[in-house]
């Protein structure tokens, strides 16, 4: 039993290279990932609970943390996650931690107290400072096809007036 505990880490497969320029092998990648994912789950708590960003980060981080805790071998972690090498996952986790800090600083979900939002009802006149986004006219071919359909079926097909340009006669 004692020999297994000592020999097992020594007998584990050792990664010689990531095959990615500038990305060195991390011998204790599993422990580093567990630490980074735990830190990510702790730091994301500063983001409001109902925000999509927090929900997404918590979801994939919990999933990855669970796999890292269940598996001892880096090859199995890579295989089960299917998101690249453990060294790449470490870089992603570090980047996510940086982004969490930026998101907290930027506060994109917060609305300033002085912000005023003007609500325009459907039938209310549109204020002059608000641009009107009206679709352009339909192409001439549309109306030719429409005429052929009406002639073939014998039924009148209504086209909304707001989209109907002046037809050339």
PDB file of C-alpha atoms in Angstrom:
ATOM      1  CA  UNK A   1       0.000   0.000   0.000  1.00  0.00           C
ATOM      2  CA  UNK A   2       2.755   2.408   1.012  1.00  0.00           C
ATOM      3  CA  UNK A   3       4.716   1.577  -2.125  1.00  0.00           C
ATOM      4  CA  UNK A   4       1.699   2.314  -4.339  1.00  0.00           C
ATOM      5  CA  UNK A   5       1.257   5.767  -2.818  1.00  0.00           C
ATOM      6  CA  UNK A   6       4.889   6.644  -3.427  1.00  0.00           C
ATOM      7  CA  UNK A   7       5.333   4.898  -6.774  1.00  0.00           C
ATOM      8  CA  UNK A   8       2.085   5.941  -8.427  1.00  0.00           C
ATOM      9  CA  UNK A   9       3.082   9.588  -9.008  1.00  0.00           C
ATOM     10  CA  UNK A  10       6.453   8.414 -10.262  1.00  0.00           C
ATOM     11  CA  UNK A  11       4.855   5.957 -12.685  1.00  0.00           C
ATOM     12  CA  UNK A  12       2.366   8.503 -14.041  1.00  0.00           C
ATOM     13  CA  UNK A  13       2.715   9.532 -17.639  1.00  0.00           C
ATOM     14  CA  UNK A  14       4.824  12.622 -18.033  1.00  0.00           C
ATOM     15  CA  UNK A  15       4.032  15.059 -20.799  1.00  0.00           C
ATOM     16  CA  UNK A  16       7.198  16.086 -22.593  1.00  0.00           C
ATOM     17  CA  UNK A  17       5.803  18.934 -24.689  1.00  0.00           C
ATOM     18  CA  UNK A  18       2.523  20.662 -25.439  1.00  0.00           C
ATOM     19  CA  UNK A  19       3.474  20.987 -29.079  1.00  0.00           C
ATOM     20  CA  UNK A  20       2.439  24.650 -28.868  1.00  0.00           C
ATOM     21  CA  UNK A  21       5.148  27.257 -29.184  1.00  0.00           C
ATOM     22  CA  UNK A  22       5.457  29.300 -26.002  1.00  0.00           C
ATOM     23  CA  UNK A  23       3.215  27.017 -23.954  1.00  0.00           C
ATOM     24  CA  UNK A  24       5.275  25.004 -21.506  1.00  0.00           C
ATOM     25  CA  UNK A  25       4.216  21.781 -19.831  1.00  0.00           C
ATOM     26  CA  UNK A  26       2.728  22.251 -16.366  1.00  0.00           C
ATOM     27  CA  UNK A  27       3.644  19.151 -14.333  1.00  0.00           C
ATOM     28  CA  UNK A  28       0.978  19.801 -11.672  1.00  0.00           C
ATOM     29  CA  UNK A  29      -1.714  20.995 -14.115  1.00  0.00           C
ATOM     30  CA  UNK A  30      -4.572  19.276 -12.281  1.00  0.00           C
ATOM     31  CA  UNK A  31      -3.810  21.054  -9.005  1.00  0.00           C
ATOM     32  CA  UNK A  32      -3.339  24.380 -10.805  1.00  0.00           C
ATOM     33  CA  UNK A  33      -6.697  23.979 -12.582  1.00  0.00           C
ATOM     34  CA  UNK A  34      -8.506  23.067  -9.359  1.00  0.00           C
ATOM     35  CA  UNK A  35      -7.038  26.148  -7.696  1.00  0.00           C
ATOM     36  CA  UNK A  36      -7.918  28.463 -10.618  1.00  0.00           C
ATOM     37  CA  UNK A  37     -11.451  27.100 -10.983  1.00  0.00           C
ATOM     38  CA  UNK A  38     -12.064  27.447  -7.233  1.00  0.00           C
ATOM     39  CA  UNK A  39     -10.792  31.023  -7.337  1.00  0.00           C
ATOM     40  CA  UNK A  40     -13.004  31.743 -10.381  1.00  0.00           C
ATOM     41  CA  UNK A  41     -16.112  30.468  -8.583  1.00  0.00           C
ATOM     42  CA  UNK A  42     -15.233  32.633  -5.596  1.00  0.00           C
ATOM     43  CA  UNK A  43     -14.591  35.821  -7.614  1.00  0.00           C
ATOM     44  CA  UNK A  44     -17.652  35.488  -9.873  1.00  0.00           C
ATOM     45  CA  UNK A  45     -19.823  35.923  -6.758  1.00  0.00           C
ATOM     46  CA  UNK A  46     -19.210  39.682  -7.077  1.00  0.00           C
ATOM     47  CA  UNK A  47     -21.303  39.660 -10.282  1.00  0.00           C
ATOM     48  CA  UNK A  48     -25.103  39.888  -9.753  1.00  0.00           C
ATOM     49  CA  UNK A  49     -26.740  36.451  -9.570  1.00  0.00           C
ATOM     50  CA  UNK A  50     -29.237  37.072 -12.370  1.00  0.00           C
ATOM     51  CA  UNK A  51     -26.615  38.077 -14.958  1.00  0.00           C
ATOM     52  CA  UNK A  52     -26.071  35.722 -17.880  1.00  0.00           C
ATOM     53  CA  UNK A  53     -22.314  36.170 -17.691  1.00  0.00           C
ATOM     54  CA  UNK A  54     -22.219  34.882 -14.121  1.00  0.00           C
ATOM     55  CA  UNK A  55     -24.502  31.963 -14.907  1.00  0.00           C
ATOM     56  CA  UNK A  56     -22.372  30.912 -17.883  1.00  0.00           C
ATOM     57  CA  UNK A  57     -19.059  31.210 -16.023  1.00  0.00           C
ATOM     58  CA  UNK A  58     -20.371  29.328 -12.994  1.00  0.00           C
ATOM     59  CA  UNK A  59     -21.820  26.580 -15.168  1.00  0.00           C
ATOM     60  CA  UNK A  60     -18.752  25.721 -17.225  1.00  0.00           C
ATOM     61  CA  UNK A  61     -16.351  26.320 -14.319  1.00  0.00           C
ATOM     62  CA  UNK A  62     -18.251  23.952 -12.014  1.00  0.00           C
ATOM     63  CA  UNK A  63     -18.295  21.335 -14.763  1.00  0.00           C
ATOM     64  CA  UNK A  64     -14.555  21.631 -15.361  1.00  0.00           C
ATOM     65  CA  UNK A  65     -13.761  21.678 -11.639  1.00  0.00           C
ATOM     66  CA  UNK A  66     -15.816  18.532 -11.077  1.00  0.00           C
ATOM     67  CA  UNK A  67     -13.937  16.673 -13.808  1.00  0.00           C
ATOM     68  CA  UNK A  68     -10.570  17.846 -12.471  1.00  0.00           C
ATOM     69  CA  UNK A  69     -11.533  16.614  -9.004  1.00  0.00           C
ATOM     70  CA  UNK A  70     -12.748  13.247 -10.313  1.00  0.00           C
ATOM     71  CA  UNK A  71      -9.775  12.489 -12.554  1.00  0.00           C
ATOM     72  CA  UNK A  72      -6.171  12.128 -11.434  1.00  0.00           C
ATOM     73  CA  UNK A  73      -4.551  11.854 -14.870  1.00  0.00           C
ATOM     74  CA  UNK A  74      -4.084  14.887 -17.127  1.00  0.00           C
ATOM     75  CA  UNK A  75      -4.900  12.781 -20.207  1.00  0.00           C
ATOM     76  CA  UNK A  76      -8.290  11.845 -18.780  1.00  0.00           C
ATOM     77  CA  UNK A  77      -9.022  15.459 -17.891  1.00  0.00           C
ATOM     78  CA  UNK A  78      -8.214  16.548 -21.448  1.00  0.00           C
ATOM     79  CA  UNK A  79     -10.264  13.687 -22.889  1.00  0.00           C
ATOM     80  CA  UNK A  80     -13.356  14.304 -20.752  1.00  0.00           C
ATOM     81  CA  UNK A  81     -13.343  18.080 -21.147  1.00  0.00           C
ATOM     82  CA  UNK A  82     -12.562  18.034 -24.855  1.00  0.00           C
ATOM     83  CA  UNK A  83     -11.418  21.661 -24.723  1.00  0.00           C
ATOM     84  CA  UNK A  84      -7.721  21.296 -25.485  1.00  0.00           C
ATOM     85  CA  UNK A  85      -4.680  20.529 -23.399  1.00  0.00           C
ATOM     86  CA  UNK A  86      -4.575  21.167 -19.665  1.00  0.00           C
ATOM     87  CA  UNK A  87      -2.010  23.910 -20.247  1.00  0.00           C
ATOM     88  CA  UNK A  88      -4.456  25.651 -22.587  1.00  0.00           C
ATOM     89  CA  UNK A  89      -7.182  25.278 -19.960  1.00  0.00           C
ATOM     90  CA  UNK A  90      -4.880  26.923 -17.424  1.00  0.00           C
ATOM     91  CA  UNK A  91      -4.380  29.886 -19.777  1.00  0.00           C
ATOM     92  CA  UNK A  92      -8.158  30.124 -20.329  1.00  0.00           C
ATOM     93  CA  UNK A  93      -8.836  30.011 -16.592  1.00  0.00           C
ATOM     94  CA  UNK A  94      -6.295  32.773 -15.949  1.00  0.00           C
ATOM     95  CA  UNK A  95      -7.829  34.859 -18.732  1.00  0.00           C
ATOM     96  CA  UNK A  96     -11.307  34.323 -17.277  1.00  0.00           C
ATOM     97  CA  UNK A  97     -10.117  35.539 -13.880  1.00  0.00           C
ATOM     98  CA  UNK A  98      -8.722  38.665 -15.542  1.00  0.00           C
ATOM     99  CA  UNK A  99     -12.001  39.185 -17.396  1.00  0.00           C
ATOM    100  CA  UNK A 100     -14.044  38.804 -14.217  1.00  0.00           C
ATOM    101  CA  UNK A 101     -12.009  41.623 -12.666  1.00  0.00           C
ATOM    102  CA  UNK A 102     -12.580  43.799 -15.742  1.00  0.00           C
ATOM    103  CA  UNK A 103     -16.302  43.032 -15.827  1.00  0.00           C
ATOM    104  CA  UNK A 104     -16.638  43.984 -12.171  1.00  0.00           C
ATOM    105  CA  UNK A 105     -14.748  47.223 -12.895  1.00  0.00           C
ATOM    106  CA  UNK A 106     -16.787  48.045 -16.022  1.00  0.00           C
ATOM    107  CA  UNK A 107     -20.119  47.088 -14.392  1.00  0.00           C
ATOM    108  CA  UNK A 108     -21.999  46.572 -17.699  1.00  0.00           C
ATOM    109  CA  UNK A 109     -25.120  45.366 -15.875  1.00  0.00           C
ATOM    110  CA  UNK A 110     -25.397  48.434 -13.673  1.00  0.00           C
ATOM    111  CA  UNK A 111     -27.575  51.372 -14.628  1.00  0.00           C
ATOM    112  CA  UNK A 112     -26.454  54.785 -13.387  1.00  0.00           C
ATOM    113  CA  UNK A 113     -28.884  56.504 -11.026  1.00  0.00           C
ATOM    114  CA  UNK A 114     -29.102  59.544 -13.286  1.00  0.00           C
ATOM    115  CA  UNK A 115     -29.980  57.461 -16.374  1.00  0.00           C
ATOM    116  CA  UNK A 116     -33.392  58.190 -17.839  1.00  0.00           C
ATOM    117  CA  UNK A 117     -35.061  55.930 -20.333  1.00  0.00           C
ATOM    118  CA  UNK A 118     -37.762  57.288 -22.603  1.00  0.00           C
ATOM    119  CA  UNK A 119     -40.452  54.721 -23.343  1.00  0.00           C
ATOM    120  CA  UNK A 120     -42.280  55.114 -26.637  1.00  0.00           C
ATOM    121  CA  UNK A 121     -45.600  53.318 -26.974  1.00  0.00           C
ATOM    122  CA  UNK A 122     -46.544  51.805 -30.320  1.00  0.00           C
ATOM    123  CA  UNK A 123     -49.181  54.403 -31.166  1.00  0.00           C
ATOM    124  CA  UNK A 124     -47.343  57.405 -29.712  1.00  0.00           C
ATOM    125  CA  UNK A 125     -45.724  59.876 -32.091  1.00  0.00           C
ATOM    126  CA  UNK A 126     -42.003  59.327 -32.420  1.00  0.00           C
ATOM    127  CA  UNK A 127     -39.955  62.265 -31.104  1.00  0.00           C
ATOM    128  CA  UNK A 128     -37.915  64.129 -33.728  1.00  0.00           C
ATOM    129  CA  UNK A 129     -34.595  63.205 -32.084  1.00  0.00           C
ATOM    130  CA  UNK A 130     -35.319  59.476 -32.552  1.00  0.00           C
ATOM    131  CA  UNK A 131     -34.379  58.176 -36.007  1.00  0.00           C
ATOM    132  CA  UNK A 132     -37.039  56.249 -37.860  1.00  0.00           C
ATOM    133  CA  UNK A 133     -35.892  52.894 -39.082  1.00  0.00           C
ATOM    134  CA  UNK A 134     -38.176  52.072 -41.921  1.00  0.00           C
ATOM    135  CA  UNK A 135     -37.439  49.253 -44.316  1.00  0.00           C
ATOM    136  CA  UNK A 136     -36.605  50.251 -47.848  1.00  0.00           C
ATOM    137  CA  UNK A 137     -38.958  49.641 -50.777  1.00  0.00           C
ATOM    138  CA  UNK A 138     -39.417  46.132 -52.068  1.00  0.00           C
ATOM    139  CA  UNK A 139     -37.737  45.374 -55.401  1.00  0.00           C
ATOM    140  CA  UNK A 140     -39.734  45.758 -58.632  1.00  0.00           C
ATOM    141  CA  UNK A 141     -39.481  41.981 -59.230  1.00  0.00           C
ATOM    142  CA  UNK A 142     -41.510  41.384 -56.064  1.00  0.00           C
ATOM    143  CA  UNK A 143     -44.461  43.301 -57.490  1.00  0.00           C
ATOM    144  CA  UNK A 144     -44.212  41.555 -60.858  1.00  0.00           C
ATOM    145  CA  UNK A 145     -44.254  38.169 -59.116  1.00  0.00           C
ATOM    146  CA  UNK A 146     -47.169  39.351 -56.982  1.00  0.00           C
ATOM    147  CA  UNK A 147     -49.157  40.346 -60.096  1.00  0.00           C
ATOM    148  CA  UNK A 148     -48.522  36.934 -61.663  1.00  0.00           C
ATOM    149  CA  UNK A 149     -49.678  35.184 -58.478  1.00  0.00           C
ATOM    150  CA  UNK A 150     -52.811  37.326 -58.290  1.00  0.00           C
ATOM    151  CA  UNK A 151     -53.605  36.622 -61.937  1.00  0.00           C
ATOM    152  CA  UNK A 152     -53.001  32.884 -61.502  1.00  0.00           C
ATOM    153  CA  UNK A 153     -54.988  32.439 -58.285  1.00  0.00           C
ATOM    154  CA  UNK A 154     -57.590  35.107 -58.995  1.00  0.00           C
ATOM    155  CA  UNK A 155     -57.161  36.464 -55.457  1.00  0.00           C
ATOM    156  CA  UNK A 156     -55.964  39.891 -54.385  1.00  0.00           C
ATOM    157  CA  UNK A 157     -52.862  39.742 -52.164  1.00  0.00           C
ATOM    158  CA  UNK A 158     -52.560  42.651 -49.755  1.00  0.00           C
ATOM    159  CA  UNK A 159     -49.234  44.403 -49.345  1.00  0.00           C
ATOM    160  CA  UNK A 160     -48.802  46.779 -46.391  1.00  0.00           C
ATOM    161  CA  UNK A 161     -48.919  50.366 -47.604  1.00  0.00           C
ATOM    162  CA  UNK A 162     -45.858  51.418 -45.639  1.00  0.00           C
ATOM    163  CA  UNK A 163     -43.714  49.109 -47.764  1.00  0.00           C
ATOM    164  CA  UNK A 164     -45.370  49.735 -51.131  1.00  0.00           C
ATOM    165  CA  UNK A 165     -43.398  52.112 -53.359  1.00  0.00           C
ATOM    166  CA  UNK A 166     -44.805  53.904 -56.387  1.00  0.00           C
ATOM    167  CA  UNK A 167     -44.918  51.435 -59.258  1.00  0.00           C
ATOM    168  CA  UNK A 168     -43.757  52.623 -62.649  1.00  0.00           C
ATOM    169  CA  UNK A 169     -46.547  52.289 -65.218  1.00  0.00           C
TER     170      UNK A 169
END
